[in-house]
Short mmCIF file of C-alpha atoms in Angstrom, two decimals:
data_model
loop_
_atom_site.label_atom_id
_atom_site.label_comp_id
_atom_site.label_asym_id
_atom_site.label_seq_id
_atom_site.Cartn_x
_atom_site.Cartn_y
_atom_site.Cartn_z
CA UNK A 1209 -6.02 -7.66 25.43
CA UNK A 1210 -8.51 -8.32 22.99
CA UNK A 1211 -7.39 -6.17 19.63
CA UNK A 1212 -9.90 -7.95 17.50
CA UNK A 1213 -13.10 -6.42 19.68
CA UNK A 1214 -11.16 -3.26 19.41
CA UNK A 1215 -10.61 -3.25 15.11
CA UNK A 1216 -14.52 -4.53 15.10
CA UNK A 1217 -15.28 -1.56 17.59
CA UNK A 1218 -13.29 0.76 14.88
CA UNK A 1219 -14.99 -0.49 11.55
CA UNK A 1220 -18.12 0.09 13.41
CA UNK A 1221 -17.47 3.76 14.33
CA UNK A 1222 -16.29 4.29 10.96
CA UNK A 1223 -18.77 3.07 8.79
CA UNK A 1224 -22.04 3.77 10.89
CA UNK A 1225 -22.83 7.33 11.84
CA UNK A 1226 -25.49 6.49 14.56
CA UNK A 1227 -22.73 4.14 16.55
CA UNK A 1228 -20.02 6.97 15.72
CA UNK A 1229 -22.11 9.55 17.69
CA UNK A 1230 -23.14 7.60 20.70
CA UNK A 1231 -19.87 6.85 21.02
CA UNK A 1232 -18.71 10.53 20.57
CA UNK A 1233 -21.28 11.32 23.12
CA UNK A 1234 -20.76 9.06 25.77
CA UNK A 1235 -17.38 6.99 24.80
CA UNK A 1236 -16.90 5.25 27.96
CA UNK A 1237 -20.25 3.69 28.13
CA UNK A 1238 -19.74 2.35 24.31
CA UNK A 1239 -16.58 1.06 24.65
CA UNK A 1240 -17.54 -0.92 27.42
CA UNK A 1241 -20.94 -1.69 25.85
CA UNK A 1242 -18.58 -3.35 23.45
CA UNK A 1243 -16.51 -5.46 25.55
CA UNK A 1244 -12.93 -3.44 25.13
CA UNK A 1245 -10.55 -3.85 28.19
CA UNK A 1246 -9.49 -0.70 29.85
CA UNK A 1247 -6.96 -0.17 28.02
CA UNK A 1248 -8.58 0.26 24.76
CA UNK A 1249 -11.40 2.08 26.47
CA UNK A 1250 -8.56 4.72 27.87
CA UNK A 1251 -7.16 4.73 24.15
CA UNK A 1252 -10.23 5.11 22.19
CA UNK A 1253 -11.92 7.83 24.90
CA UNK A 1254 -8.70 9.91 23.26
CA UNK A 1255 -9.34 8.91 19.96
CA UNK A 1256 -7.90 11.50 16.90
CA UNK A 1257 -11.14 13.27 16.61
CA UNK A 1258 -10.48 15.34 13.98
CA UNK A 1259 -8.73 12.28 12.21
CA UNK A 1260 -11.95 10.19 12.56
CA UNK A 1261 -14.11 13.18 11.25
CA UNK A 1262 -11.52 13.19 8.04
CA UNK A 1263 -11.47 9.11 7.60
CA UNK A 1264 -15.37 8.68 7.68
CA UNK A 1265 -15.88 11.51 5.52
CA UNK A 1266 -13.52 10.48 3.04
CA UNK A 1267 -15.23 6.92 4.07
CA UNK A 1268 -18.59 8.05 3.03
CA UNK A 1269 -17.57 9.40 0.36
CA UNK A 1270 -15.55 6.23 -1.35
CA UNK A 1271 -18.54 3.98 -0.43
CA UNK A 1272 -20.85 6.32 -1.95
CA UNK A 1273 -18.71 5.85 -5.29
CA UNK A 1274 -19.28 1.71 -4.45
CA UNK A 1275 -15.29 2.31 -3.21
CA UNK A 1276 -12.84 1.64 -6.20
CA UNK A 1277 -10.58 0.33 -3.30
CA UNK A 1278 -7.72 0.75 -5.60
CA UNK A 1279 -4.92 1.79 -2.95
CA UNK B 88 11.36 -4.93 -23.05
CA UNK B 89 11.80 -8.66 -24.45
CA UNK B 90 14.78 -9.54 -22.26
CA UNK B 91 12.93 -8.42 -19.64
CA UNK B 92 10.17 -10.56 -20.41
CA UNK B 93 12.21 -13.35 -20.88
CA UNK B 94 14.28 -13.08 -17.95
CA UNK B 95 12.12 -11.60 -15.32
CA UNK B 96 11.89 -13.30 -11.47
CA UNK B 97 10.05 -13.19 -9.27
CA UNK B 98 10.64 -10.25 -7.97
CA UNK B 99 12.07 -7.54 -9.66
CA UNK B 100 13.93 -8.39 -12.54
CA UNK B 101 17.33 -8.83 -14.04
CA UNK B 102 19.21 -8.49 -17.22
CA UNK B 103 21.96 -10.42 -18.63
CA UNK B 104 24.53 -8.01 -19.17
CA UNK B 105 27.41 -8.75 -21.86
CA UNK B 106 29.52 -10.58 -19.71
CA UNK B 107 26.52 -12.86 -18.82
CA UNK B 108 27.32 -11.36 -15.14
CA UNK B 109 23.23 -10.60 -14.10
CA UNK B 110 22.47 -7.70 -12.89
CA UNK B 111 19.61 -6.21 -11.29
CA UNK B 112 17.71 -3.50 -13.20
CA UNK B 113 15.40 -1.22 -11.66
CA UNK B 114 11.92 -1.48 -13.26
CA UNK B 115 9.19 1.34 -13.70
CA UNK B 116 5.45 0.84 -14.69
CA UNK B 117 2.12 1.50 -14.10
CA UNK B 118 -1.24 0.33 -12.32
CA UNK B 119 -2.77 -1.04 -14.54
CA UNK B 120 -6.71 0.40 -15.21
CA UNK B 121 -9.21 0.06 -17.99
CA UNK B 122 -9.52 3.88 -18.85
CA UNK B 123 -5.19 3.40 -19.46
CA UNK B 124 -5.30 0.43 -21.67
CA UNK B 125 -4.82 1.89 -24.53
CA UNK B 126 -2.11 4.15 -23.66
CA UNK B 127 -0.54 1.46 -22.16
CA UNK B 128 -0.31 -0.81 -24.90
CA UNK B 129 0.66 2.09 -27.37
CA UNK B 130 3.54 2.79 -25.29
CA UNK B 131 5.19 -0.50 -24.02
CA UNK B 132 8.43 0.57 -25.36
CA UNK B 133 8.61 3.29 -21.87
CA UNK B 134 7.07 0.62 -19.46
CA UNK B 135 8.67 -2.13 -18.50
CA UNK B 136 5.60 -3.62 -16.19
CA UNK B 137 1.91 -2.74 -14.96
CA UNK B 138 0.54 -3.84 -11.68
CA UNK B 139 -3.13 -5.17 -11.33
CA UNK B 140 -5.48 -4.98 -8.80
CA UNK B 141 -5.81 -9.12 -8.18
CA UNK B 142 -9.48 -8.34 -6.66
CA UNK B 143 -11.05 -6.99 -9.85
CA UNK B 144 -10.06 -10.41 -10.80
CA UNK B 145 -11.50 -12.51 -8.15
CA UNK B 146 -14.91 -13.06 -9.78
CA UNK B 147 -14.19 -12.10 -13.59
CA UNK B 148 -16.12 -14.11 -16.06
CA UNK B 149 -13.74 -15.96 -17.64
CA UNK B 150 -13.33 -13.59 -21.26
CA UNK B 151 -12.01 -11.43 -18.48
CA UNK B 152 -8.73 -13.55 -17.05
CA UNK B 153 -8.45 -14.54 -20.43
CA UNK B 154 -7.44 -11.41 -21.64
CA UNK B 155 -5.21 -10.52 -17.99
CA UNK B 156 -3.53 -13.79 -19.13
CA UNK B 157 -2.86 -12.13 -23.32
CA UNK B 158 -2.07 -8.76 -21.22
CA UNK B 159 0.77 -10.96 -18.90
CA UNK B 160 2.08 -12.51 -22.37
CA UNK B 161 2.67 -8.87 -23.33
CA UNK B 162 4.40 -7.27 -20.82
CA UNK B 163 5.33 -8.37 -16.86
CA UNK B 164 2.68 -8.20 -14.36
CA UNK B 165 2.40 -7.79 -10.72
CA UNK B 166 -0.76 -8.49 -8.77
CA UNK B 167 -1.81 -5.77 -5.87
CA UNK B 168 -4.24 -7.19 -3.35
CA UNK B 169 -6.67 -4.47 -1.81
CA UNK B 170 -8.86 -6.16 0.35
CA UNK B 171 -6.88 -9.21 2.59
CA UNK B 172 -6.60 -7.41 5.54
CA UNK B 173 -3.57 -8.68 6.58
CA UNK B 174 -2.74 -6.57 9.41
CA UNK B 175 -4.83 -7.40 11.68
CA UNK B 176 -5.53 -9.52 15.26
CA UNK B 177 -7.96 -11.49 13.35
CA UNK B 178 -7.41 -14.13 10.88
CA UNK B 179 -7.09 -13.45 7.08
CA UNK B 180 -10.01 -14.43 5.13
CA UNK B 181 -8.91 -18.16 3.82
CA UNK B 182 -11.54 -17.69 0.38
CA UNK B 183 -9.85 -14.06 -0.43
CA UNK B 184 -6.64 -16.14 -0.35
CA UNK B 185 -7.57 -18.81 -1.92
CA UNK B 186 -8.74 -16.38 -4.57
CA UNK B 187 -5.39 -14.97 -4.98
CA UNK B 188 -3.86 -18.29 -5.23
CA UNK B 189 -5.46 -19.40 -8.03
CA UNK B 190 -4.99 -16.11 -9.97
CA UNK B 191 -1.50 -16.46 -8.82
CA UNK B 192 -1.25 -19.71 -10.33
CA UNK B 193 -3.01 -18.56 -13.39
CA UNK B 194 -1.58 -15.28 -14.65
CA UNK B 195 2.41 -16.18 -12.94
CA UNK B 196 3.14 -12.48 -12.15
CA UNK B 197 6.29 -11.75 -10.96
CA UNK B 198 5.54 -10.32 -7.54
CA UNK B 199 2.52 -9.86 -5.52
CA UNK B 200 1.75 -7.72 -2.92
CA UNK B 201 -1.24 -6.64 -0.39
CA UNK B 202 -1.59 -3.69 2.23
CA UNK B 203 -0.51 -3.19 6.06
CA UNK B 204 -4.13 -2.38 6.87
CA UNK B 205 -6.75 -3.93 8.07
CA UNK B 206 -10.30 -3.92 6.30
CA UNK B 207 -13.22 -5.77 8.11
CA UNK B 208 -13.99 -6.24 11.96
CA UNK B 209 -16.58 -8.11 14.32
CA UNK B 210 -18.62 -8.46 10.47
CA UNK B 211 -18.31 -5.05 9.16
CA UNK B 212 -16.70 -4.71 5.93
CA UNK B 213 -15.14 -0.95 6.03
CA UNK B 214 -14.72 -0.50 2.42
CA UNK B 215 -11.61 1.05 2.25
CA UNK B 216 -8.10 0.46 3.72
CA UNK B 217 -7.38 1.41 7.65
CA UNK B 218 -4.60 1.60 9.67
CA UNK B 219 -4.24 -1.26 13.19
CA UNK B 220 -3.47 -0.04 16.28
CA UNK B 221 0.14 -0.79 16.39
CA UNK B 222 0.70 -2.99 18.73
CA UNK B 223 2.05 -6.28 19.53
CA UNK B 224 -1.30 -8.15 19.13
CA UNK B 225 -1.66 -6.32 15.57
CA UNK B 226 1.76 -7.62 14.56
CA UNK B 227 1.95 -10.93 15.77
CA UNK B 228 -1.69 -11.01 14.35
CA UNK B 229 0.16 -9.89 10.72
CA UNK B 230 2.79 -12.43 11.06
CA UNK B 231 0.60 -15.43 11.48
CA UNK B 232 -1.30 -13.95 8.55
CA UNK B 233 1.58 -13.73 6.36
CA UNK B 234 2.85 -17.06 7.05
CA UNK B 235 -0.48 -18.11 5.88
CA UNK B 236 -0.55 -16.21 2.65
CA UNK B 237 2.86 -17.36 1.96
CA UNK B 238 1.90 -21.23 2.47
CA UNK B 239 -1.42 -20.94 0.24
CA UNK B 240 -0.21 -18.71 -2.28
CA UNK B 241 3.50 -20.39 -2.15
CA UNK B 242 4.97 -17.04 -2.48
CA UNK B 243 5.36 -14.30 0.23
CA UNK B 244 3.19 -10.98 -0.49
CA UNK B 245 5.86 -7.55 -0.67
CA UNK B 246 3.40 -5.68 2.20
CA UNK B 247 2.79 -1.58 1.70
CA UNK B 248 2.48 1.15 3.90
CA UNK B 249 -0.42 2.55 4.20
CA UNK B 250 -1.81 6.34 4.18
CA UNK B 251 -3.91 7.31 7.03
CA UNK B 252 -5.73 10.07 8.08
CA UNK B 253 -6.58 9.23 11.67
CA UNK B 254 -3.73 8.36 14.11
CA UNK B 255 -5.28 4.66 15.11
CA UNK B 256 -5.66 4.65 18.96
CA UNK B 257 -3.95 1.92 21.27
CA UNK B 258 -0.27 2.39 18.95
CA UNK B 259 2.68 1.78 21.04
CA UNK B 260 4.95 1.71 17.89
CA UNK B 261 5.34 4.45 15.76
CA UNK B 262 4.57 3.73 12.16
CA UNK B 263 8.48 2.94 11.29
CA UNK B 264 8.73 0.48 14.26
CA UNK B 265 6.23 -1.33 13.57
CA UNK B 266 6.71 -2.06 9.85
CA UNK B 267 10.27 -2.94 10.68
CA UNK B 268 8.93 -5.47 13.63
CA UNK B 269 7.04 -7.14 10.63
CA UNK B 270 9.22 -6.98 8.03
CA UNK B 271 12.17 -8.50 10.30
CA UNK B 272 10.16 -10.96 11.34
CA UNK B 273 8.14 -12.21 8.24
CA UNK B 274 9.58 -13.24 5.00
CA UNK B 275 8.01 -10.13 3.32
CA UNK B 276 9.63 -7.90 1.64
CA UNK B 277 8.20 -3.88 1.69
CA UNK B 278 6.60 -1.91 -1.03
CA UNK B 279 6.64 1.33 0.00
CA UNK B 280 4.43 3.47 -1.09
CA UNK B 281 6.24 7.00 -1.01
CA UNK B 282 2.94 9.25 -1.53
CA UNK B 283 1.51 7.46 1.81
CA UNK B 284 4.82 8.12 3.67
CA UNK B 285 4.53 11.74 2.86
CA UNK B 286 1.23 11.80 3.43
CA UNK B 287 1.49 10.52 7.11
CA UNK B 288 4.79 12.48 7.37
CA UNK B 289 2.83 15.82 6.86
CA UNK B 290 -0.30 14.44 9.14
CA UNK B 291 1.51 13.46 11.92
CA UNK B 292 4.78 15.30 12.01
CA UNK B 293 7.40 12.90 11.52
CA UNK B 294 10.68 13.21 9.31
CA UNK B 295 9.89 10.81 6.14
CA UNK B 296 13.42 10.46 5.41
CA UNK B 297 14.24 8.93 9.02
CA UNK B 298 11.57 6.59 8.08
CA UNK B 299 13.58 5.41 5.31
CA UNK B 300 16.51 5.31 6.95
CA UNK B 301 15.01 3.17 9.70
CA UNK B 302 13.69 0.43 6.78
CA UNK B 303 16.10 -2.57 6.34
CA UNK B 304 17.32 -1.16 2.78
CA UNK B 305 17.62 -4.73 1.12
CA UNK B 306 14.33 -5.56 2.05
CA UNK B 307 12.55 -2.81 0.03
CA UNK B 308 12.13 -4.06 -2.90
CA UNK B 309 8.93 -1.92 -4.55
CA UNK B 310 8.12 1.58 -4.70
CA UNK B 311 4.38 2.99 -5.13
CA UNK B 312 4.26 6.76 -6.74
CA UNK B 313 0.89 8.49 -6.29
CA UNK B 314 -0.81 11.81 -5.61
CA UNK B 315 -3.16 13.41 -3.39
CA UNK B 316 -4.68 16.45 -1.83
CA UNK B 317 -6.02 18.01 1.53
CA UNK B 318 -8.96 17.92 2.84
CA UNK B 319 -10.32 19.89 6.22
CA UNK B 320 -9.94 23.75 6.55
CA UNK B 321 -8.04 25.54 9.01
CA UNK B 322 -5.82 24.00 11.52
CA UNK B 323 -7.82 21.00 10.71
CA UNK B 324 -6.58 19.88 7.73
CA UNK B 325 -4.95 16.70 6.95
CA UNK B 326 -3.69 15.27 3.34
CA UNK B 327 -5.54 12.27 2.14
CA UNK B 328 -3.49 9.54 -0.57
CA UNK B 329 -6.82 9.75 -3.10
CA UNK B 330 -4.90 8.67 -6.14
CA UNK B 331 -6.46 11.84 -8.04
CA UNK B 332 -3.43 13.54 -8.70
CA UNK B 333 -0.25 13.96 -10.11
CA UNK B 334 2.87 13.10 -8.18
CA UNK B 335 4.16 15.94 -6.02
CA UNK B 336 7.82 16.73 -6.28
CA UNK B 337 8.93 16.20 -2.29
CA UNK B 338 7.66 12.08 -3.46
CA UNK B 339 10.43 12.46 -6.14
CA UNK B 340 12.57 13.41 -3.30
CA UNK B 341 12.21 10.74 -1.39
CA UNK B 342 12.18 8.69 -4.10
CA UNK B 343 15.99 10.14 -4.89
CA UNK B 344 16.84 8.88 -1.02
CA UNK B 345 15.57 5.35 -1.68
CA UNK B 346 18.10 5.32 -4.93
CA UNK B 347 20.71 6.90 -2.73
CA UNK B 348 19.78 3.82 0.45
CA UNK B 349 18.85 0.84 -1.88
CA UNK B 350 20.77 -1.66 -4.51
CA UNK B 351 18.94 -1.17 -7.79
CA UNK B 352 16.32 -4.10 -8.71
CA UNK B 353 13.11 -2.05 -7.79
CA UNK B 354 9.95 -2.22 -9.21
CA UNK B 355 8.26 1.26 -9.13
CA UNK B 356 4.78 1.70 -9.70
CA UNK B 357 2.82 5.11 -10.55
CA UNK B 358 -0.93 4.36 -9.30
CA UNK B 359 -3.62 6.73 -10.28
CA UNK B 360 -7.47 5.50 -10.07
CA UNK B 361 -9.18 8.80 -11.84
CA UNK B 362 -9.16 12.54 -13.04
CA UNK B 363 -7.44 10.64 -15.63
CA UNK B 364 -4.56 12.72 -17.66
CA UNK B 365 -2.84 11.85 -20.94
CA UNK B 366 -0.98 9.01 -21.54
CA UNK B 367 2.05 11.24 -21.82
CA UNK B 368 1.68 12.90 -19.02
CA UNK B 369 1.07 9.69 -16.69
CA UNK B 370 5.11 8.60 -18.88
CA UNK B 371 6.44 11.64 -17.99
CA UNK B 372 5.71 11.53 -14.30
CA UNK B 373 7.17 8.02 -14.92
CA UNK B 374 10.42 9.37 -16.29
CA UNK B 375 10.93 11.53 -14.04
CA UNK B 376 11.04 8.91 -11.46
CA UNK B 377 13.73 7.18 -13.84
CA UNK B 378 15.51 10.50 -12.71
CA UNK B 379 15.07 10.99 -9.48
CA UNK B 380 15.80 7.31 -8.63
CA UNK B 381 18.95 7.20 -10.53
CA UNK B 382 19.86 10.76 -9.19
CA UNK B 383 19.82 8.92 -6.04
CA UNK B 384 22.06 6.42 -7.72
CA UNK B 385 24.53 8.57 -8.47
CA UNK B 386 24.62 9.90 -5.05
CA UNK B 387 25.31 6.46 -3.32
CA UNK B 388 27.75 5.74 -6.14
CA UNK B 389 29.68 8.88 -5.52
CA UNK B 390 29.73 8.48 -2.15
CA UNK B 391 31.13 4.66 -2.11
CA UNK B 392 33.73 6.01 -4.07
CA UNK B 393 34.52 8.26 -1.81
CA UNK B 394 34.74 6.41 0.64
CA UNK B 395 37.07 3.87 -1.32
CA UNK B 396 39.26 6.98 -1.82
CA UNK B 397 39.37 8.05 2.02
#
């Protein structure tokens, strides 16, 4: 497995809105595009879509306020 | 507050009791922010430690750790790492830790801690904290980065739950599992954050208090109090851990369960980063966490008697 390509594929989907919507469009072709085995392709093709919608929002949001981080 | 200060390890803290027997006391304080200050240091005599966020220290000028070093003379300090990344595949950034060493070193705290999350991949920084896929790379990843933070900082970080509002793909452990695979297996003790428990309870439908039950009880040794809200509408709606408000009364009741599951010596720490209320409000919340917790003290006690009775 390679989890590192996977959390790199992740922070990119969650901080960029152009990669977040090719990949919502075609997520097969991404996640291979990004070099994730088929295992992580099979997991991230059923990704928690309405729990990525919720985390980049609230993403956007934080980074908009320069993110206080304070968690 | 002065025995405390005088007496305090590293972490938690004891008292001497009369008979010079020590005993652990459970500790209760707040995060420490610039807007509280002066509430803070009006009202030392109800808090007996504030936690600080070690990364608005990393690149202070210098009047800056000055005064976090006349603010650790005053009261007992722990430091709360936000952006490490420790749970993660890839290796922990060696400046951020070297960072936290020297503030280590410098202010002396008597605990530190840093998140189960992971906050940068393949370059991107994400800005905020996120949850790994749980899986065996992700902890064996964590380990390897604990045993590192140990060695340069010379002291094991307490690691937190985190709140999450996505479920993160590729977990083969569910939340508890995991955390327990890294806290068996590291020499880290767990802060658990209650608010992001319940928060991840109520998003993805699990019972918080068989989460607690499932922790190694001796190894939680620090307690995070917080508030949040939802956000979504409809069926899709989710509660996100923003820090924003004030702490909701089922985090008091688990709070009661980890008095009722744990020996006292627990720091507990109310975090809140904005819509800012009184000073008396944020030490009322405060007490009644002294209640709950020792409501849940008074449950274990009762039933250990009990079961000396029987």
């Amino acid at each position: 497995m390679s989890t590192s390509l996977l959390e790199a594929f992740l922070a990119r989907i969650y901080v960029d809105a152009q990669a977040r919507e090719k990949f919502l469009s075609d997520p097969t072709a991404e996640a291979l595009r990004a070099g994730l085995s088929h295992d992580e392709i099979e997991a991230v093709k059923q990704i928690d879509q309405v729990g990525l919608e919720l985390f980049t929002v609230s993403l956007k949001r934080k980074r908009q306020r320069q993110y206080s981080k304070h968690r | 507050m002065a025995v405390l200060a005088e007496v305090a390890v590293e972490e938690g803290a004891v008292v001497v009791a009369a008979d010079h027997m020590v005993m652990p006391k459970d500790c209760f304080g707040l995060g420490w922010r610039p807007q509280l200050a002066l509430g803070i240091l009006s009202n030392l005599d109800r808090i007996d430690l504030v936690e600080v966020i070690a990364d608005d220290f990393f690149t202070a000028p210098r009047s800056d750790r000055r005064a976090l070093k006349t603010l650790a003379a005053q009261v007992p300090v722990t430091l709360h790492g936000v952006s490490l990344g420790l749970a993660s595949s890839v290796k922990v950034d060696r400046d951020r830790l070297d960072r936290t060493a020297r503030l280590y070193e410098e202010i002396k705290p008597l605990s530190w801690s840093e998140h189960l999350a992971f906050v940068r991949g393949g370059g991107i920084e994400i800005g905020h904290l996120a949850a790994p896929p749980r899986c065996d790379e992700t902890i064996e990843g964590t380990l390897k980065n604990l045993a590192l933070a140990h060695t340069i900082v010379g002291v094991a970080p307490q690691v937190e739950n985190v709140a999450t509002l996505i479920d993160p793909p590729l977990s083969r452990y569910d939340e508890a599992s995991w955390v327990v695979e890294i806290i068996r297996n590291s020499q880290s003790n767990l802060l658990l954050d209650l608010h992001n428990l319940h928060a991840n309870a109520l998003n993805f439908g699990f019972d918080p208090i068989d989460f607690i039950s499932r922790m190694p009880a001796g190894r939680v040794r620090g307690i995070h109090l917080a508030g949040g809200r939802w956000v979504g509408k409809g069926n899709v709606r989710r509660v996100l851990d923003d820090h924003l408000h004030d702490v909701p009364d089922p985090v008091y009741a688990l709070l009661e369960e980890i008095g009722a599951r744990t020996e006292p010596g627990l720091t507990v720490i109310l975090e809140r980063d904005g819509h800012f209320p009184s000073i008396d409000s944020l030490l009322d919340q405060l007490d009644h966490a002294r209640q709950a917790l020792a409501q849940g003290r008074a449950r274990r006690t009762i039933a250990s008697r009990g079961e000396e009775a029987a």
